[in-house]
Amino acid sequence: MKQNKLLIIDDDKELSDLLVEYLSFEGFTVECCYDGVSGLARAYDDSYSLILLDVMMPGLNGFELLKALGGKHKTPILMLTAKGDDADRILGLELGADDYLAKPFQHKELLARINAILRRIDIVKNNKVASNKLEVNNVSLDNATREVHCHGKIVELTGTEYQILELLMNKHGKIVSKEEISEQVLNRRLSAFDRSIDMHVSNIRRKLQTKSSNEKLKTIRGAGYLFLSGEQTHV
């Protein structure tokens, strides 16, 4: 069985070395970059299953690295942010990170987040076998290629955004709660003050709107999100 390969981009060498030891013991192959510049070069390598990316680094920080990638990376990214810094978390998600974890963190919580993301990847890979195409309201989603088109124009989504859109499109015309999205896509219960779902949906909406002015996604205050079937103009 092939080991999942992880890339850690963090200038804290002591922490990185501890994580290498811990994650290697858990069965992962782990490589490290201790600065953003070399980390960016490695981040383009699709052989990694997951990237752990620190925010605060000299030279090229985590946000600048995400901007350089431009949201076109295929490898999921777990941001490591300062504890309690909501602005960092929101910005990281806006720039294309798949999830975040505040420092300092428990090793078991990190492992749980990593495994949750890898399970999502496996689900997407298994869906490819079905090679089915979903089309709703001039948005098409192809599980075989993981390509999304809006009015015939390709839309670049991160892995997490893709899965959230797939869930919403499969339940088009029905309200989907944030709790359901968190449990089915992020593989964890929604916690208080967690803005990650809001930011992912906001990113999806913004990317779809760059291809079409027609509204596709509605936020239903206090209830969740609704992917419009096409004939729906109001709720």
Coordinates of N, CA and C in Angstrom, one line a residue:
M1 N 0.8 -1.2 0.0 CA 0.0 0.0 0.0 C 0.9 1.3 0.0
K2 N 0.6 2.2 -1.0 CA 1.5 3.4 -1.1 C 1.2 4.3 0.1
Q3 N 2.3 4.9 0.6 CA 2.2 5.8 1.7 C 1.8 7.2 1.2
N4 N 0.9 7.9 1.9 CA 0.6 9.3 1.6 C 1.8 10.2 1.9
K5 N 2.2 11.0 1.0 CA 3.3 11.9 1.1 C 2.9 13.3 1.5
L6 N 3.4 13.8 2.6 CA 3.0 15.2 3.1 C 4.2 16.1 2.9
L7 N 3.9 17.4 2.7 CA 4.9 18.4 2.6 C 4.6 19.5 3.7
I8 N 5.6 19.7 4.6 CA 5.5 20.7 5.6 C 6.3 22.0 5.1
I9 N 5.6 23.1 5.1 CA 6.3 24.4 4.8 C 6.2 25.3 6.0
D10 N 7.3 25.3 6.8 CA 7.3 26.0 8.1 C 8.7 26.4 8.4
D11 N 9.0 27.6 8.8 CA 10.3 28.0 9.2 C 10.7 27.6 10.6
D12 N 9.8 27.1 11.3 CA 10.0 26.6 12.7 C 10.6 25.1 12.5
K13 N 11.9 25.1 12.5 CA 12.6 23.8 12.2 C 12.3 22.8 13.4
E14 N 12.3 23.3 14.6 CA 12.1 22.4 15.7 C 10.7 21.7 15.7
L15 N 9.7 22.5 15.4 CA 8.3 22.0 15.3 C 8.2 21.1 14.1
S16 N 8.8 21.5 13.0 CA 8.7 20.6 11.8 C 9.3 19.3 12.0
D17 N 10.5 19.3 12.7 CA 11.2 18.0 12.9 C 10.3 17.1 13.9
L18 N 9.7 17.7 14.8 CA 8.8 16.9 15.7 C 7.6 16.3 14.9
L19 N 7.1 17.1 14.0 CA 5.9 16.7 13.2 C 6.4 15.6 12.3
V20 N 7.6 15.7 11.7 CA 8.1 14.6 10.9 C 8.2 13.3 11.6
E21 N 8.7 13.4 12.8 CA 8.8 12.2 13.7 C 7.4 11.6 14.0
Y22 N 6.5 12.4 14.4 CA 5.2 11.9 14.8 C 4.4 11.4 13.5
L23 N 4.4 12.1 12.5 CA 3.6 11.7 11.3 C 4.3 10.5 10.6
S24 N 5.6 10.4 10.7 CA 6.2 9.2 10.1 C 5.8 8.0 10.9
F25 N 5.7 8.1 12.2 CA 5.3 7.0 13.0 C 3.9 6.6 12.7
E26 N 3.1 7.6 12.2 CA 1.7 7.3 11.9 C 1.5 6.8 10.4
G27 N 2.7 6.6 9.8 CA 2.6 5.9 8.4 C 2.7 6.8 7.2
F28 N 3.1 8.1 7.5 CA 3.2 9.1 6.4 C 4.7 9.2 5.9
T29 N 4.9 9.5 4.7 CA 6.2 10.0 4.2 C 6.1 11.5 4.3
V30 N 7.1 12.1 5.0 CA 7.0 13.6 5.2 C 8.3 14.3 4.8
E31 N 8.1 15.4 4.0 CA 9.3 16.2 3.6 C 9.0 17.6 4.1
C32 N 10.1 18.4 4.3 CA 10.0 19.7 4.9 C 10.7 20.7 4.0
C33 N 10.1 21.9 4.0 CA 10.8 23.1 3.5 C 10.7 24.2 4.6
Y34 N 11.8 24.9 4.8 CA 11.9 25.8 5.9 C 11.8 27.2 5.5
D35 N 11.3 27.5 4.3 CA 11.1 28.9 3.8 C 10.1 28.8 2.7
G36 N 9.4 29.9 2.5 CA 8.3 30.0 1.5 C 8.8 29.8 0.1
V37 N 9.9 30.3 -0.2 CA 10.4 30.3 -1.6 C 10.6 28.9 -2.1
S38 N 11.4 28.1 -1.3 CA 11.6 26.7 -1.7 C 10.3 25.9 -1.5
G39 N 9.4 26.3 -0.6 CA 8.1 25.6 -0.4 C 7.2 25.8 -1.6
L40 N 7.3 27.0 -2.2 CA 6.4 27.3 -3.4 C 6.9 26.4 -4.6
A41 N 8.2 26.2 -4.7 CA 8.6 25.4 -5.8 C 8.2 23.9 -5.6
R42 N 8.2 23.4 -4.4 CA 7.7 22.1 -4.1 C 6.2 22.0 -4.2
A43 N 5.5 23.0 -3.9 CA 4.0 23.0 -3.9 C 3.4 22.7 -5.2
Y44 N 4.2 22.9 -6.3 CA 3.7 22.6 -7.7 C 3.8 21.1 -8.0
D45 N 4.4 20.3 -7.1 CA 4.6 18.9 -7.3 C 3.3 18.2 -6.9
D46 N 2.7 17.6 -7.9 CA 1.4 16.9 -7.6 C 1.5 15.6 -6.9
S47 N 2.7 15.2 -6.6 CA 2.9 13.9 -5.9 C 2.6 13.9 -4.4
Y48 N 2.4 15.1 -3.9 CA 2.1 15.2 -2.4 C 0.6 15.1 -2.2
S49 N 0.2 14.4 -1.2 CA -1.2 14.2 -0.8 C -1.7 15.4 -0.1
L50 N -0.9 16.1 0.6 CA -1.3 17.2 1.4 C -0.1 18.1 1.8
I51 N -0.4 19.4 1.9 CA 0.6 20.4 2.2 C 0.2 21.1 3.6
L52 N 1.1 21.1 4.5 CA 0.9 21.8 5.8 C 1.6 23.1 5.6
L53 N 0.9 24.2 5.6 CA 1.5 25.5 5.3 C 1.4 26.5 6.5
D54 N 2.6 27.0 7.0 CA 2.6 28.0 8.1 C 2.3 29.3 7.5
V55 N 1.7 30.2 8.3 CA 1.4 31.6 7.8 C 2.6 32.5 7.9
M56 N 3.1 32.5 9.1 CA 4.2 33.5 9.3 C 5.6 32.9 9.0
M57 N 6.1 33.4 7.9 CA 7.5 33.0 7.5 C 8.2 34.2 6.9
P58 N 9.5 34.3 7.1 CA 10.2 35.4 6.5 C 10.3 35.2 5.0
G59 N 10.5 36.3 4.3 CA 10.7 36.2 2.8 C 9.4 36.1 2.1
L60 N 8.9 34.9 2.0 CA 7.6 34.6 1.4 C 6.7 33.9 2.4
N61 N 5.7 34.7 2.9 CA 4.8 34.0 3.9 C 3.8 33.1 3.3
G62 N 3.0 32.5 4.1 CA 2.0 31.6 3.6 C 0.9 32.2 2.7
F63 N 0.5 33.4 3.0 CA -0.5 34.1 2.2 C 0.1 34.4 0.8
E64 N 1.3 34.9 0.8 CA 2.0 35.2 -0.5 C 2.2 33.9 -1.3
L65 N 2.5 32.8 -0.6 CA 2.6 31.6 -1.4 C 1.3 31.1 -2.0
L66 N 0.2 31.3 -1.2 CA -1.1 30.9 -1.8 C -1.5 31.8 -3.0
K67 N -1.1 33.1 -2.9 CA -1.4 34.0 -4.0 C -0.6 33.6 -5.2
A68 N 0.6 33.2 -5.0 CA 1.5 32.8 -6.1 C 0.9 31.5 -6.8
L69 N 0.3 30.6 -6.0 CA -0.3 29.4 -6.6 C -1.6 29.8 -7.4
G70 N -2.2 30.8 -7.0 CA -3.4 31.3 -7.7 C -4.6 30.5 -7.7
G71 N -4.7 29.6 -6.7 CA -5.9 28.7 -6.6 C -5.9 27.6 -7.6
K72 N -4.8 27.4 -8.3 CA -4.8 26.3 -9.4 C -4.1 25.1 -8.9
H73 N -3.7 25.0 -7.7 CA -3.0 23.9 -7.2 C -3.9 22.7 -7.0
K74 N -3.5 21.5 -7.2 CA -4.3 20.3 -7.1 C -4.2 19.7 -5.7
T75 N -3.1 20.0 -5.0 CA -2.8 19.4 -3.7 C -3.6 20.2 -2.6
P76 N -4.3 19.5 -1.7 CA -5.0 20.3 -0.7 C -4.0 20.9 0.3
I77 N -4.4 22.0 0.9 CA -3.5 22.8 1.8 C -4.2 23.0 3.1
L78 N -3.5 22.6 4.2 CA -4.0 22.9 5.5 C -3.1 24.0 6.1
M79 N -3.7 25.1 6.4 CA -3.0 26.3 6.9 C -2.8 26.2 8.4
L80 N -1.6 26.5 8.9 CA -1.3 26.6 10.3 C -1.3 28.0 10.7
T81 N -2.3 28.5 11.5 CA -2.5 29.9 11.8 C -2.2 30.2 13.3
A82 N -2.1 31.5 13.6 CA -1.9 31.9 15.0 C -3.2 31.7 15.7
K83 N -3.2 31.2 16.9 CA -4.4 30.9 17.7 C -5.2 32.1 17.9
G84 N -6.5 32.0 17.5 CA -7.5 33.1 17.7 C -7.4 34.2 16.7
D85 N -6.6 34.0 15.7 CA -6.5 35.1 14.6 C -7.4 34.7 13.5
D86 N -8.7 35.2 13.6 CA -9.7 34.9 12.6 C -9.4 35.5 11.3
A87 N -8.8 36.6 11.3 CA -8.4 37.3 10.0 C -7.5 36.4 9.2
D88 N -6.5 35.8 9.8 CA -5.6 34.9 9.1 C -6.4 33.7 8.5
R89 N -7.3 33.2 9.3 CA -8.0 32.0 8.8 C -8.9 32.3 7.6
I90 N -9.6 33.4 7.7 CA -10.5 33.8 6.6 C -9.7 34.1 5.4
L91 N -8.6 34.9 5.5 CA -7.8 35.2 4.4 C -7.2 33.9 3.7
G92 N -6.7 33.0 4.5 CA -6.2 31.8 4.0 C -7.2 31.0 3.2
L93 N -8.5 30.9 3.7 CA -9.5 30.2 2.9 C -9.9 31.0 1.6
E94 N -9.9 32.3 1.7 CA -10.2 33.1 0.5 C -9.1 32.9 -0.6
L95 N -7.9 32.6 -0.2 CA -6.8 32.5 -1.1 C -6.6 31.0 -1.6
G96 N -7.5 30.1 -1.1 CA -7.5 28.8 -1.7 C -7.0 27.6 -0.7
A97 N -6.8 28.0 0.6 CA -6.5 26.9 1.5 C -7.8 26.0 1.7
D98 N -7.6 24.7 2.0 CA -8.8 23.8 2.2 C -9.3 23.8 3.6
D99 N -8.4 24.0 4.6 CA -8.8 24.0 6.0 C -7.7 24.7 6.8
Y100 N -7.9 25.0 8.1 CA -6.9 25.6 8.9 C -6.9 25.0 10.3
L101 N -5.8 25.2 10.9 CA -5.6 24.7 12.3 C -4.8 25.7 13.1
A102 N -5.3 26.1 14.2 CA -4.6 27.1 15.0 C -3.4 26.5 15.8
K103 N -2.3 27.3 15.8 CA -1.2 26.9 16.7 C -1.4 27.6 18.1
P104 N -1.0 26.9 19.2 CA -0.5 25.5 19.2 C -1.6 24.5 19.1
F105 N -1.3 23.4 18.6 CA -2.4 22.4 18.4 C -1.9 21.0 19.0
Q106 N -2.8 20.2 19.3 CA -2.5 18.8 19.7 C -2.2 18.0 18.5
H107 N -1.2 17.1 18.6 CA -0.8 16.3 17.5 C -2.0 15.4 17.0
K108 N -2.8 14.9 17.9 CA -3.9 14.1 17.6 C -5.0 14.9 16.7
E109 N -5.1 16.2 17.1 CA -6.1 17.0 16.3 C -5.5 17.2 14.9
L110 N -4.2 17.4 14.8 CA -3.6 17.6 13.5 C -3.8 16.3 12.6
L111 N -3.6 15.2 13.2 CA -3.7 13.9 12.6 C -5.2 13.7 12.1
A112 N -6.1 14.1 12.9 CA -7.5 14.0 12.6 C -7.9 14.9 11.4
R113 N -7.3 16.1 11.3 CA -7.6 17.0 10.2 C -7.0 16.4 8.9
I114 N -5.8 15.9 9.0 CA -5.1 15.3 7.9 C -5.9 14.2 7.3
N115 N -6.3 13.3 8.2 CA -7.0 12.1 7.8 C -8.4 12.5 7.2
A116 N -9.0 13.5 7.7 CA -10.3 13.9 7.2 C -10.2 14.4 5.7
I117 N -9.1 15.2 5.5 CA -8.9 15.7 4.1 C -8.5 14.6 3.2
L118 N -7.7 13.6 3.6 CA -7.4 12.5 2.8 C -8.6 11.6 2.5
R119 N -9.5 11.5 3.4 CA -10.7 10.8 3.1 C -11.5 11.5 2.1
R120 N -11.6 12.8 2.1 CA -12.3 13.5 1.1 C -11.7 13.3 -0.3
I121 N -10.4 13.2 -0.4 CA -9.7 13.0 -1.6 C -10.1 11.6 -2.1
D122 N -10.1 10.6 -1.3 CA -10.5 9.2 -1.7 C -11.9 9.2 -2.2
I123 N -12.8 9.9 -1.6 CA -14.2 9.9 -2.0 C -14.2 10.5 -3.5
V124 N -13.5 11.6 -3.7 CA -13.5 12.2 -5.1 C -12.9 11.2 -6.1
K125 N -11.8 10.5 -5.7 CA -11.2 9.5 -6.6 C -12.1 8.4 -6.9
N126 N -12.9 7.9 -5.9 CA -13.8 6.8 -6.1 C -15.0 7.3 -7.0
N127 N -15.3 8.5 -6.9 CA -16.4 9.0 -7.7 C -16.0 9.1 -9.2
K128 N -14.7 9.2 -9.4 CA -14.3 9.3 -10.8 C -14.6 8.0 -11.6
V129 N -14.6 6.9 -10.9 CA -14.9 5.6 -11.5 C -16.3 5.7 -12.2
A130 N -17.2 6.3 -11.5 CA -18.6 6.4 -12.0 C -18.7 7.3 -13.3
S131 N -17.7 8.2 -13.4 CA -17.6 9.1 -14.6 C -19.0 9.8 -14.9
N132 N -19.7 10.1 -13.9 CA -21.0 10.8 -14.2 C -20.8 12.3 -14.2
K133 N -21.7 12.9 -15.0 CA -21.7 14.4 -15.1 C -23.0 15.0 -14.6
L134 N -22.8 16.0 -13.7 CA -24.0 16.6 -13.1 C -24.1 18.0 -13.7
E135 N -25.4 18.3 -14.1 CA -25.6 19.6 -14.7 C -26.9 20.2 -14.1
V136 N -26.7 21.4 -13.6 CA -27.8 22.1 -13.0 C -27.6 23.6 -13.2
N137 N -28.7 24.3 -13.8 CA -28.7 25.7 -13.9 C -27.4 26.2 -14.7
N138 N -27.1 25.6 -15.8 CA -26.0 25.9 -16.6 C -24.6 25.8 -15.9
V139 N -24.6 25.0 -14.9 CA -23.3 24.7 -14.2 C -23.1 23.1 -14.4
S140 N -22.0 22.7 -14.9 CA -21.8 21.3 -15.0 C -20.5 20.9 -14.2
L141 N -20.6 19.7 -13.6 CA -19.6 19.1 -12.8 C -19.3 17.7 -13.3
D142 N -18.1 17.4 -13.6 CA -17.7 16.1 -14.2 C -16.8 15.4 -13.2
N143 N -17.3 14.3 -12.6 CA -16.5 13.6 -11.6 C -15.3 12.9 -12.2
A144 N -15.4 12.6 -13.5 CA -14.3 11.9 -14.2 C -13.0 12.7 -14.3
T145 N -13.3 14.0 -14.5 CA -12.1 14.9 -14.7 C -12.0 16.0 -13.6
R146 N -13.0 16.1 -12.7 CA -13.1 17.1 -11.6 C -13.1 18.5 -12.2
E147 N -13.6 18.6 -13.4 CA -13.8 19.9 -14.0 C -15.2 20.5 -13.8
V148 N -15.2 21.8 -13.6 CA -16.5 22.5 -13.4 C -16.6 23.6 -14.5
H149 N -17.7 23.6 -15.1 CA -18.0 24.7 -16.1 C -19.2 25.4 -15.8
C150 N -19.2 26.7 -16.0 CA -20.4 27.6 -15.8 C -20.6 28.3 -17.1
H151 N -21.8 28.0 -17.7 CA -22.1 28.6 -19.0 C -21.0 28.3 -20.0
G152 N -20.4 27.1 -20.0 CA -19.4 26.7 -20.9 C -18.0 27.1 -20.6
K153 N -17.8 27.9 -19.5 CA -16.5 28.4 -19.2 C -16.0 27.7 -17.9
I154 N -14.7 27.3 -18.0 CA -14.2 26.5 -16.9 C -14.0 27.3 -15.6
V155 N -14.3 26.7 -14.5 CA -14.2 27.3 -13.2 C -13.2 26.6 -12.4
E156 N -12.1 27.3 -11.9 CA -11.1 26.6 -11.1 C -11.5 26.6 -9.6
L157 N -11.7 25.4 -9.1 CA -12.0 25.2 -7.7 C -11.0 24.4 -6.9
T158 N -10.9 24.7 -5.6 CA -10.0 23.8 -4.8 C -10.8 22.5 -4.6
G159 N -10.1 21.5 -4.0 CA -10.8 20.2 -3.8 C -12.0 20.4 -2.8
T160 N -11.8 21.2 -1.8 CA -12.9 21.3 -0.8 C -14.1 22.1 -1.5
E161 N -13.8 23.1 -2.2 CA -14.9 23.9 -2.9 C -15.6 23.0 -3.9
Y162 N -14.9 22.1 -4.6 CA -15.5 21.2 -5.5 C -16.5 20.3 -4.8
Q163 N -16.1 19.7 -3.7 CA -17.0 18.8 -3.0 C -18.2 19.5 -2.4
I164 N -18.0 20.7 -1.9 CA -19.2 21.5 -1.4 C -20.2 21.8 -2.6
L165 N -19.6 22.2 -3.7 CA -20.5 22.5 -4.9 C -21.2 21.2 -5.3
E166 N -20.5 20.1 -5.3 CA -21.2 18.8 -5.7 C -22.3 18.5 -4.8
L167 N -22.1 18.7 -3.5 CA -23.2 18.4 -2.5 C -24.4 19.3 -2.7
L168 N -24.1 20.6 -2.9 CA -25.2 21.6 -3.1 C -25.9 21.3 -4.4
M169 N -25.2 21.0 -5.5 CA -25.8 20.7 -6.8 C -26.7 19.4 -6.7
N170 N -26.2 18.4 -6.0 CA -27.0 17.2 -5.9 C -28.3 17.4 -5.1
K171 N -28.3 18.5 -4.3 CA -29.5 18.8 -3.5 C -30.1 20.1 -4.0
H172 N -29.9 20.4 -5.3 CA -30.4 21.7 -5.8 C -31.9 21.8 -5.6
G173 N -32.2 23.1 -5.3 CA -33.6 23.4 -4.9 C -34.0 23.2 -3.5
K174 N -33.0 22.6 -2.7 CA -33.3 22.4 -1.3 C -32.2 23.1 -0.5
I175 N -32.6 23.5 0.7 CA -31.6 24.2 1.6 C -30.7 23.1 2.2
V176 N -29.4 23.4 2.2 CA -28.4 22.5 2.8 C -27.8 23.3 4.0
S177 N -27.9 22.8 5.2 CA -27.3 23.5 6.3 C -25.8 23.4 6.4
K178 N -25.3 24.4 7.1 CA -23.8 24.4 7.3 C -23.4 23.2 8.1
E179 N -24.2 22.7 9.0 CA -23.9 21.5 9.8 C -23.7 20.3 8.8
E180 N -24.6 20.2 7.9 CA -24.6 19.0 7.0 C -23.3 19.1 6.1
I181 N -23.0 20.3 5.6 CA -21.8 20.5 4.8 C -20.6 20.2 5.6
S182 N -20.5 20.6 6.8 CA -19.3 20.4 7.6 C -19.1 18.9 7.9
E183 N -20.2 18.2 8.2 CA -20.1 16.7 8.5 C -19.8 15.9 7.2
Q184 N -20.4 16.3 6.1 CA -20.3 15.4 4.9 C -19.0 15.8 4.1
V185 N -18.6 17.0 4.1 CA -17.4 17.4 3.3 C -16.2 17.5 4.2
L186 N -16.3 18.2 5.3 CA -15.1 18.4 6.2 C -14.9 17.2 7.2
N187 N -15.9 16.4 7.2 CA -15.8 15.2 8.1 C -15.6 15.6 9.6
R188 N -16.3 16.6 10.0 CA -16.3 17.0 11.4 C -17.5 17.8 11.7
R189 N -17.9 17.8 13.0 CA -19.1 18.6 13.4 C -18.7 20.0 13.4
L190 N -19.7 20.8 13.0 CA -19.5 22.3 12.9 C -19.3 22.8 14.3
S191 N -18.3 23.6 14.5 CA -18.0 24.2 15.8 C -18.4 25.6 15.9
A192 N -18.7 26.2 17.1 CA -19.1 27.6 17.2 C -18.0 28.5 16.6
F193 N -18.5 29.5 15.9 CA -17.6 30.6 15.4 C -16.7 30.0 14.2
D194 N -17.0 28.9 13.7 CA -16.2 28.3 12.6 C -16.8 29.0 11.3
R195 N -15.9 29.8 10.6 CA -16.3 30.5 9.4 C -15.9 29.8 8.1
S196 N -15.3 28.6 8.2 CA -14.7 27.9 7.1 C -15.8 27.6 6.0
I197 N -17.0 27.1 6.4 CA -18.0 26.8 5.4 C -18.4 28.1 4.7
D198 N -18.6 29.2 5.5 CA -19.0 30.5 4.9 C -18.0 30.9 3.8
M199 N -16.8 30.8 4.1 CA -15.7 31.3 3.2 C -15.7 30.4 2.0
H200 N -15.8 29.1 2.1 CA -15.7 28.2 1.0 C -16.9 28.5 0.0
V201 N -18.1 28.7 0.6 CA -19.3 29.0 -0.2 C -19.1 30.3 -0.9
S202 N -18.6 31.3 -0.2 CA -18.4 32.6 -0.7 C -17.4 32.6 -1.9
N203 N -16.4 31.7 -1.8 CA -15.4 31.6 -2.9 C -16.1 31.0 -4.1
I204 N -16.9 29.9 -3.9 CA -17.6 29.3 -5.0 C -18.5 30.3 -5.7
R205 N -19.3 31.0 -4.9 CA -20.2 32.0 -5.5 C -19.5 33.0 -6.3
R206 N -18.4 33.5 -5.8 CA -17.6 34.5 -6.5 C -17.0 34.0 -7.8
K207 N -16.5 32.8 -7.8 CA -16.0 32.2 -9.0 C -17.0 31.9 -10.0
L208 N -18.2 31.5 -9.6 CA -19.3 31.3 -10.6 C -19.7 32.6 -11.2
Q209 N -19.7 33.7 -10.4 CA -20.2 35.0 -10.8 C -19.3 35.6 -11.8
T210 N -18.0 35.2 -11.8 CA -17.1 35.7 -12.8 C -17.4 35.1 -14.2
K211 N -18.1 34.0 -14.3 CA -18.5 33.4 -15.6 C -19.9 33.7 -16.0
S212 N -20.7 34.1 -15.0 CA -22.1 34.4 -15.3 C -22.7 35.3 -14.3
S213 N -23.5 36.3 -14.7 CA -24.2 37.2 -13.7 C -25.4 36.6 -13.1
N214 N -25.9 35.5 -13.7 CA -27.1 34.8 -13.2 C -26.7 34.2 -11.8
E215 N -27.6 34.4 -10.8 CA -27.4 33.9 -9.5 C -27.6 32.4 -9.5
K216 N -26.6 31.7 -8.9 CA -26.6 30.3 -8.8 C -26.8 29.8 -7.3
L217 N -26.2 30.5 -6.4 CA -26.1 30.2 -5.0 C -26.8 31.2 -4.1
K218 N -27.7 30.8 -3.2 CA -28.3 31.8 -2.3 C -27.9 31.4 -0.9
T219 N -27.7 32.4 0.0 CA -27.5 32.2 1.4 C -28.9 32.4 2.1
I220 N -29.4 31.4 2.8 CA -30.6 31.5 3.5 C -30.3 31.7 4.9
R221 N -30.5 32.9 5.4 CA -30.0 33.3 6.7 C -30.6 32.4 7.8
G222 N -29.7 31.9 8.6 CA -30.1 31.1 9.7 C -30.5 29.6 9.3
A223 N -30.4 29.3 8.0 CA -30.8 28.0 7.6 C -29.6 27.3 6.8
G224 N -29.0 28.0 5.9 CA -27.9 27.3 5.1 C -27.8 27.9 3.8
Y225 N -27.6 27.0 2.8 CA -27.4 27.5 1.4 C -28.2 26.7 0.4
L226 N -28.5 27.4 -0.7 CA -29.4 26.8 -1.7 C -28.8 27.0 -3.1
F227 N -28.7 25.9 -3.8 CA -28.2 26.0 -5.2 C -29.5 26.0 -6.0
L228 N -29.7 27.1 -6.8 CA -30.9 27.3 -7.5 C -31.0 26.3 -8.7
S229 N -32.2 25.8 -8.9 CA -32.5 24.8 -10.0 C -32.5 25.5 -11.4
G230 N -32.6 26.8 -11.4 CA -32.7 27.4 -12.7 C -34.0 28.2 -12.9
E231 N -35.1 27.5 -12.6 CA -36.4 28.1 -12.7 C -36.7 28.9 -11.4
Q232 N -35.9 28.7 -10.4 CA -36.1 29.4 -9.1 C -35.5 30.8 -9.2
T233 N -36.3 31.8 -8.9 CA -35.9 33.2 -8.9 C -35.9 33.8 -7.5
H234 N -36.7 33.2 -6.6 CA -36.7 33.7 -5.2 C -37.1 32.5 -4.3
V235 N -36.9 32.7 -3.0 CA -37.2 31.7 -2.0 C -38.0 32.3 -0.9

